[in-house]
Short mmCIF file of C-alpha atoms in Angstrom, two decimals:
data_model
loop_
_atom_site.label_atom_id
_atom_site.label_comp_id
_atom_site.label_asym_id
_atom_site.label_seq_id
_atom_site.Cartn_x
_atom_site.Cartn_y
_atom_site.Cartn_z
CA UNK A 29 -107.88 -168.61 -40.00
CA UNK A 30 -106.08 -165.29 -39.53
CA UNK A 31 -108.14 -162.24 -38.65
CA UNK A 32 -106.71 -158.75 -39.15
CA UNK A 33 -107.91 -155.49 -37.63
CA UNK A 34 -107.03 -152.13 -39.22
CA UNK A 35 -107.46 -148.78 -37.53
CA UNK A 36 -106.90 -145.29 -38.93
CA UNK A 37 -107.81 -141.68 -38.32
CA UNK A 38 -107.23 -140.78 -41.99
CA UNK A 39 -110.71 -141.77 -43.08
CA UNK A 40 -113.54 -139.58 -44.30
CA UNK A 41 -116.47 -140.11 -46.71
CA UNK A 42 -114.79 -137.82 -49.26
CA UNK A 43 -111.16 -138.65 -48.47
CA UNK A 44 -108.92 -140.13 -51.11
CA UNK A 45 -106.09 -142.64 -51.01
CA UNK A 46 -106.48 -144.09 -47.53
CA UNK A 47 -110.21 -144.67 -47.84
CA UNK A 48 -109.77 -146.10 -51.35
CA UNK A 49 -107.08 -148.47 -50.07
CA UNK A 50 -109.24 -149.82 -47.25
CA UNK A 51 -112.26 -150.21 -49.51
CA UNK A 52 -110.11 -152.29 -51.87
CA UNK A 53 -108.83 -154.31 -48.92
CA UNK A 54 -112.37 -155.12 -47.79
CA UNK A 55 -113.31 -156.11 -51.32
CA UNK A 56 -110.29 -158.42 -51.48
CA UNK A 57 -111.29 -159.89 -48.11
CA UNK A 58 -114.49 -161.23 -49.62
CA UNK A 59 -112.74 -162.52 -52.72
CA UNK A 60 -110.06 -164.39 -50.75
CA UNK A 61 -112.24 -165.21 -47.72
CA UNK A 62 -110.16 -163.43 -45.12
CA UNK A 63 -111.67 -161.89 -42.00
CA UNK A 64 -110.89 -158.18 -41.94
CA UNK A 65 -112.11 -155.54 -39.50
CA UNK A 66 -111.71 -151.80 -40.03
CA UNK A 67 -112.08 -149.26 -37.21
CA UNK A 68 -112.49 -145.59 -38.14
CA UNK A 69 -113.76 -142.41 -36.44
CA UNK A 70 -116.91 -140.56 -37.47
CA UNK A 71 -119.70 -138.27 -36.26
CA UNK A 72 -121.64 -141.21 -34.80
CA UNK A 73 -121.10 -144.89 -34.04
CA UNK A 74 -122.24 -147.64 -36.39
CA UNK A 75 -121.34 -151.13 -37.60
CA UNK A 76 -121.39 -152.02 -41.29
CA UNK A 77 -121.02 -155.53 -42.63
CA UNK A 78 -119.08 -155.60 -45.90
CA UNK A 79 -119.95 -158.91 -47.47
CA UNK A 80 -119.44 -162.07 -45.46
CA UNK A 81 -115.85 -161.35 -44.44
CA UNK A 82 -115.47 -157.62 -43.85
CA UNK A 83 -116.76 -155.29 -41.16
CA UNK A 84 -116.39 -151.55 -40.55
CA UNK A 85 -116.73 -150.14 -37.04
CA UNK A 86 -117.31 -146.39 -37.06
CA UNK A 87 -116.80 -144.86 -33.62
CA UNK A 88 -118.20 -141.49 -32.57
CA UNK A 89 -115.21 -139.18 -32.13
CA UNK A 90 -114.49 -135.46 -31.86
CA UNK A 91 -113.43 -133.43 -34.85
CA UNK A 92 -109.73 -132.99 -35.54
CA UNK A 93 -108.43 -130.08 -33.46
CA UNK A 94 -106.07 -128.85 -36.19
CA UNK A 95 -105.37 -129.06 -39.95
CA UNK A 96 -108.66 -130.46 -41.32
CA UNK A 97 -111.77 -130.32 -39.19
CA UNK A 98 -113.76 -132.44 -41.64
CA UNK A 99 -111.98 -135.41 -40.09
CA UNK A 100 -112.78 -136.99 -36.73
CA UNK A 101 -110.09 -138.37 -34.44
CA UNK A 102 -109.83 -141.35 -32.12
CA UNK A 103 -107.72 -140.20 -29.17
CA UNK A 104 -105.46 -142.02 -26.65
CA UNK A 105 -108.19 -141.92 -24.00
CA UNK A 106 -110.19 -144.27 -26.24
CA UNK A 107 -107.78 -147.10 -25.49
CA UNK A 108 -105.13 -146.20 -22.87
CA UNK A 109 -107.06 -145.76 -19.62
CA UNK A 110 -108.34 -148.78 -17.65
CA UNK A 111 -112.03 -149.52 -17.93
CA UNK A 112 -114.32 -150.19 -20.83
CA UNK A 113 -114.45 -148.00 -23.91
CA UNK A 114 -115.95 -148.86 -27.29
CA UNK A 115 -112.53 -149.31 -28.89
CA UNK A 116 -111.23 -151.51 -26.07
CA UNK A 117 -114.40 -153.62 -26.30
CA UNK A 118 -113.96 -154.08 -30.07
CA UNK A 119 -110.36 -155.20 -29.56
CA UNK A 120 -111.48 -157.66 -26.86
CA UNK A 121 -114.34 -159.08 -28.93
CA UNK A 122 -112.46 -159.39 -32.22
CA UNK A 123 -109.17 -160.74 -30.75
CA UNK A 124 -107.36 -160.10 -34.03
CA UNK A 125 -104.17 -161.95 -34.92
CA UNK A 126 -102.73 -158.83 -36.54
CA UNK A 127 -103.44 -155.17 -35.81
CA UNK A 128 -102.37 -152.59 -38.38
CA UNK A 129 -102.36 -148.90 -37.47
CA UNK A 130 -102.31 -146.03 -39.96
CA UNK A 131 -101.61 -143.02 -37.74
CA UNK A 132 -98.42 -141.44 -36.43
CA UNK A 133 -99.93 -139.47 -33.57
CA UNK A 134 -103.16 -140.18 -31.67
CA UNK A 135 -103.08 -143.95 -32.22
CA UNK A 136 -99.31 -144.37 -31.94
CA UNK A 137 -99.51 -145.61 -28.34
CA UNK A 138 -101.99 -148.42 -29.03
CA UNK A 139 -99.23 -150.95 -29.86
CA UNK A 140 -97.74 -150.46 -26.40
CA UNK A 141 -101.14 -150.95 -24.76
CA UNK A 142 -101.62 -154.22 -26.65
CA UNK A 143 -98.07 -155.44 -26.11
CA UNK A 144 -98.36 -154.89 -22.35
CA UNK A 145 -101.74 -156.66 -22.30
CA UNK A 146 -103.53 -153.74 -20.66
CA UNK A 147 -106.79 -154.84 -22.30
CA UNK A 148 -108.01 -158.01 -20.61
CA UNK A 149 -108.36 -161.21 -22.62
CA UNK A 150 -106.69 -159.72 -25.70
CA UNK A 151 -103.74 -161.83 -26.82
CA UNK A 152 -100.77 -159.85 -28.11
CA UNK A 153 -101.20 -159.56 -31.91
CA UNK A 154 -98.61 -158.89 -34.57
CA UNK A 155 -98.33 -155.09 -34.74
CA UNK A 156 -97.92 -153.36 -38.10
CA UNK A 157 -97.47 -149.66 -38.82
CA UNK A 158 -98.75 -148.37 -42.17
CA UNK A 159 -97.16 -145.06 -43.17
CA UNK A 160 -98.67 -143.07 -46.03
CA UNK A 161 -96.77 -139.79 -45.64
CA UNK A 162 -93.55 -138.43 -44.23
CA UNK A 163 -93.61 -136.57 -40.95
CA UNK A 164 -90.90 -134.15 -42.08
CA UNK A 165 -93.04 -133.16 -45.08
CA UNK A 166 -96.06 -132.51 -42.87
CA UNK A 167 -93.92 -130.44 -40.52
CA UNK A 168 -92.50 -128.45 -43.44
CA UNK A 169 -95.96 -127.75 -44.85
CA UNK A 170 -97.68 -126.66 -41.65
CA UNK A 171 -95.01 -125.64 -39.12
CA UNK A 172 -91.45 -125.20 -40.34
CA UNK A 173 -88.84 -126.69 -42.65
CA UNK A 174 -85.96 -125.47 -40.50
CA UNK A 175 -83.30 -127.49 -38.71
CA UNK A 176 -85.24 -127.65 -35.44
CA UNK A 177 -88.36 -129.02 -37.18
CA UNK A 178 -86.32 -131.61 -39.07
CA UNK A 179 -84.57 -132.67 -35.86
CA UNK A 180 -87.93 -132.97 -34.07
CA UNK A 181 -89.36 -135.11 -36.90
CA UNK A 182 -86.35 -137.42 -36.92
CA UNK A 183 -86.35 -137.75 -33.14
CA UNK A 184 -90.07 -138.49 -33.00
CA UNK A 185 -89.80 -141.15 -35.70
CA UNK A 186 -86.78 -142.78 -34.01
CA UNK A 187 -87.86 -142.55 -30.36
CA UNK A 188 -91.67 -142.63 -30.47
CA UNK A 189 -92.97 -144.20 -33.69
CA UNK A 190 -90.39 -146.78 -34.81
CA UNK A 191 -90.05 -148.77 -31.53
CA UNK A 192 -93.75 -149.58 -31.25
CA UNK A 193 -94.30 -151.95 -34.18
CA UNK A 194 -93.14 -155.40 -35.22
CA UNK A 195 -93.38 -154.67 -38.94
CA UNK A 196 -93.82 -151.63 -41.16
CA UNK A 197 -95.45 -150.93 -44.52
CA UNK A 198 -94.73 -147.78 -46.55
CA UNK A 199 -96.62 -146.73 -49.68
CA UNK A 200 -93.50 -145.61 -51.58
CA UNK A 201 -89.72 -145.69 -51.46
CA UNK A 202 -89.75 -141.98 -50.72
CA UNK A 203 -92.05 -142.46 -47.72
CA UNK A 204 -90.03 -145.45 -46.56
CA UNK A 205 -86.76 -143.48 -46.60
CA UNK A 206 -87.71 -141.45 -43.53
CA UNK A 207 -88.70 -144.55 -41.60
CA UNK A 208 -85.65 -146.48 -42.77
CA UNK A 209 -83.40 -143.85 -41.19
CA UNK A 210 -85.29 -144.22 -37.91
CA UNK A 211 -85.18 -148.02 -37.68
CA UNK A 212 -82.34 -149.86 -35.93
CA UNK A 213 -80.34 -152.30 -38.02
CA UNK A 214 -82.13 -155.36 -36.66
CA UNK A 215 -85.47 -154.04 -37.95
CA UNK A 216 -84.41 -152.93 -41.42
CA UNK A 217 -85.71 -156.15 -42.99
CA UNK A 218 -89.13 -155.62 -41.38
CA UNK A 219 -89.95 -152.61 -43.56
CA UNK A 220 -91.91 -153.38 -46.73
CA UNK A 221 -92.72 -150.98 -49.57
CA UNK A 222 -96.12 -151.62 -51.13
CA UNK A 223 -97.19 -148.91 -53.61
CA UNK A 224 -100.90 -148.17 -53.60
CA UNK A 225 -101.09 -148.48 -57.38
CA UNK A 226 -103.69 -147.23 -59.84
CA UNK A 227 -107.15 -148.56 -60.69
CA UNK A 228 -106.47 -149.41 -64.33
CA UNK A 229 -110.10 -150.26 -65.03
CA UNK A 230 -111.29 -146.84 -63.91
CA UNK A 231 -108.54 -144.82 -65.60
CA UNK A 232 -107.99 -146.80 -68.78
CA UNK A 233 -108.51 -145.26 -72.21
CA UNK A 234 -111.46 -147.58 -72.77
CA UNK A 235 -113.54 -145.37 -70.50
CA UNK A 236 -112.85 -142.14 -72.38
CA UNK A 237 -115.75 -140.05 -73.57
CA UNK A 238 -114.84 -137.71 -76.43
CA UNK A 239 -117.84 -135.49 -75.75
CA UNK A 240 -116.88 -135.01 -72.08
CA UNK A 241 -113.36 -134.05 -73.09
CA UNK A 242 -114.63 -131.61 -75.70
CA UNK A 243 -116.95 -129.95 -73.17
CA UNK A 244 -114.16 -129.63 -70.62
CA UNK A 245 -111.70 -128.21 -73.16
CA UNK A 246 -114.32 -125.70 -74.24
CA UNK A 247 -115.04 -124.69 -70.65
CA UNK A 248 -111.32 -124.09 -70.13
CA UNK A 249 -111.01 -122.01 -73.29
CA UNK A 250 -108.81 -124.55 -75.06
CA UNK A 251 -108.64 -125.83 -78.63
CA UNK A 252 -107.45 -128.83 -80.63
CA UNK A 253 -103.91 -128.33 -79.30
CA UNK A 254 -105.00 -128.63 -75.67
CA UNK A 255 -103.46 -131.21 -73.38
CA UNK A 256 -105.43 -131.66 -70.17
CA UNK A 257 -103.56 -132.27 -66.93
CA UNK A 258 -105.55 -133.40 -63.89
CA UNK A 259 -104.92 -132.98 -60.19
CA UNK A 260 -107.46 -134.90 -58.11
CA UNK A 261 -107.07 -134.80 -54.37
CA UNK A 262 -107.36 -132.86 -51.15
CA UNK A 263 -106.40 -129.21 -51.40
CA UNK A 264 -103.97 -129.20 -48.51
CA UNK A 265 -100.70 -127.33 -48.11
CA UNK A 266 -98.76 -130.59 -48.01
CA UNK A 267 -99.91 -131.35 -51.58
CA UNK A 268 -97.68 -128.52 -52.89
CA UNK A 269 -100.26 -127.15 -55.31
CA UNK A 270 -98.24 -123.96 -55.68
CA UNK A 271 -95.84 -125.99 -57.82
CA UNK A 272 -98.49 -126.14 -60.56
CA UNK A 273 -98.13 -122.65 -62.07
CA UNK A 274 -94.33 -122.81 -62.55
CA UNK A 275 -94.73 -126.35 -63.89
CA UNK A 276 -97.17 -125.06 -66.49
CA UNK A 277 -94.79 -122.29 -67.43
CA UNK A 278 -92.05 -124.81 -68.16
CA UNK A 279 -94.41 -127.06 -70.13
CA UNK A 280 -95.66 -124.14 -72.20
CA UNK A 281 -92.09 -123.24 -73.07
CA UNK A 282 -91.40 -126.69 -74.56
CA UNK A 283 -93.48 -126.35 -77.74
CA UNK A 284 -96.77 -125.51 -79.36
CA UNK A 285 -99.09 -127.57 -77.19
CA UNK A 286 -101.65 -125.81 -75.01
CA UNK A 287 -101.49 -127.22 -71.48
CA UNK A 288 -104.45 -126.77 -69.12
CA UNK A 289 -104.79 -127.93 -65.54
CA UNK A 290 -108.03 -129.24 -64.09
CA UNK A 291 -108.03 -129.28 -60.31
CA UNK A 292 -110.67 -131.47 -58.66
CA UNK A 293 -110.94 -131.65 -54.91
CA UNK A 294 -111.63 -129.79 -51.70
CA UNK A 295 -110.05 -129.22 -48.32
CA UNK A 296 -109.91 -126.96 -45.29
CA UNK A 297 -107.65 -124.32 -46.87
CA UNK A 298 -109.54 -124.41 -50.16
CA UNK A 299 -109.88 -120.66 -50.58
CA UNK A 300 -106.29 -119.87 -49.62
CA UNK A 301 -104.62 -122.60 -51.67
CA UNK A 302 -106.74 -122.38 -54.80
CA UNK A 303 -106.83 -118.60 -54.61
CA UNK A 304 -103.03 -118.48 -54.59
CA UNK A 305 -102.84 -120.85 -57.57
CA UNK A 306 -105.41 -118.81 -59.48
CA UNK A 307 -103.52 -115.58 -58.89
CA UNK A 308 -100.24 -117.11 -60.00
CA UNK A 309 -101.83 -118.59 -63.12
CA UNK A 310 -103.54 -115.34 -64.00
CA UNK A 311 -100.31 -113.43 -63.56
CA UNK A 312 -98.45 -115.78 -65.88
CA UNK A 313 -101.26 -116.08 -68.43
CA UNK A 314 -100.32 -119.75 -68.69
CA UNK A 315 -103.63 -121.47 -68.10
CA UNK A 316 -107.36 -121.36 -67.73
CA UNK A 317 -108.49 -123.80 -65.10
CA UNK A 318 -111.44 -125.05 -63.11
CA UNK A 319 -112.11 -126.40 -59.65
CA UNK A 320 -114.94 -128.89 -59.18
CA UNK A 321 -116.19 -130.31 -55.88
#
């Protein structure tokens, strides 16, 4: 029976899409009786059994040096150098048939370590890269959107990231487009687009509570014409939250409905990002809004 091992640095107790995806994967593992192992960084090491078929290894790791220090990061020294480390021991014990990596930076060299059999007694697994965001977007948000930054992103994807995997999974066509440009022709058919999707049970109309909506509309200063729009996620620069105020302006200009944004989330630049949105909204008079954590 196939065993898969998944490893990511994009995992945090309050993180969003990546954590939700892996939790769903572990749930499916127990439904379909597939052995799945997940390796993530954290403040301290632990092992959690998820049903009879899933297991989460949390490895003690330092905090991220940049961007979001709530996250911890597994680094190349956890698997590259000879000798025993916790991560190398897990790979040796589990001997997974497939290893999937969701990280473009610190874990990007693990496929080469496995392919060259630098970890004793670990057979070479199928190597899959899961990409949940575009590198050029991250560069544009945090460093630069200029020609040099775009060239660096394209070169990194083509020379460093793309050659290391046997197969690739992208969470959208937009995300896949960057990787598709980086892949040689012989690997184009090894890229699969698998949208994360929406939890219809959680977000269906059946779960609506009229009283909750009324309380929220009242808190926002709305009325019977109010249409609530929700952003739920990390308050990072790459999320482009500063697009919200001009979006509201255009919506308000379309008719007599009263549009209000509710922003739910947190993140390292919380004060800067949300403060900028608040100032822009206040200046336009377009919306009353709330932030809940």
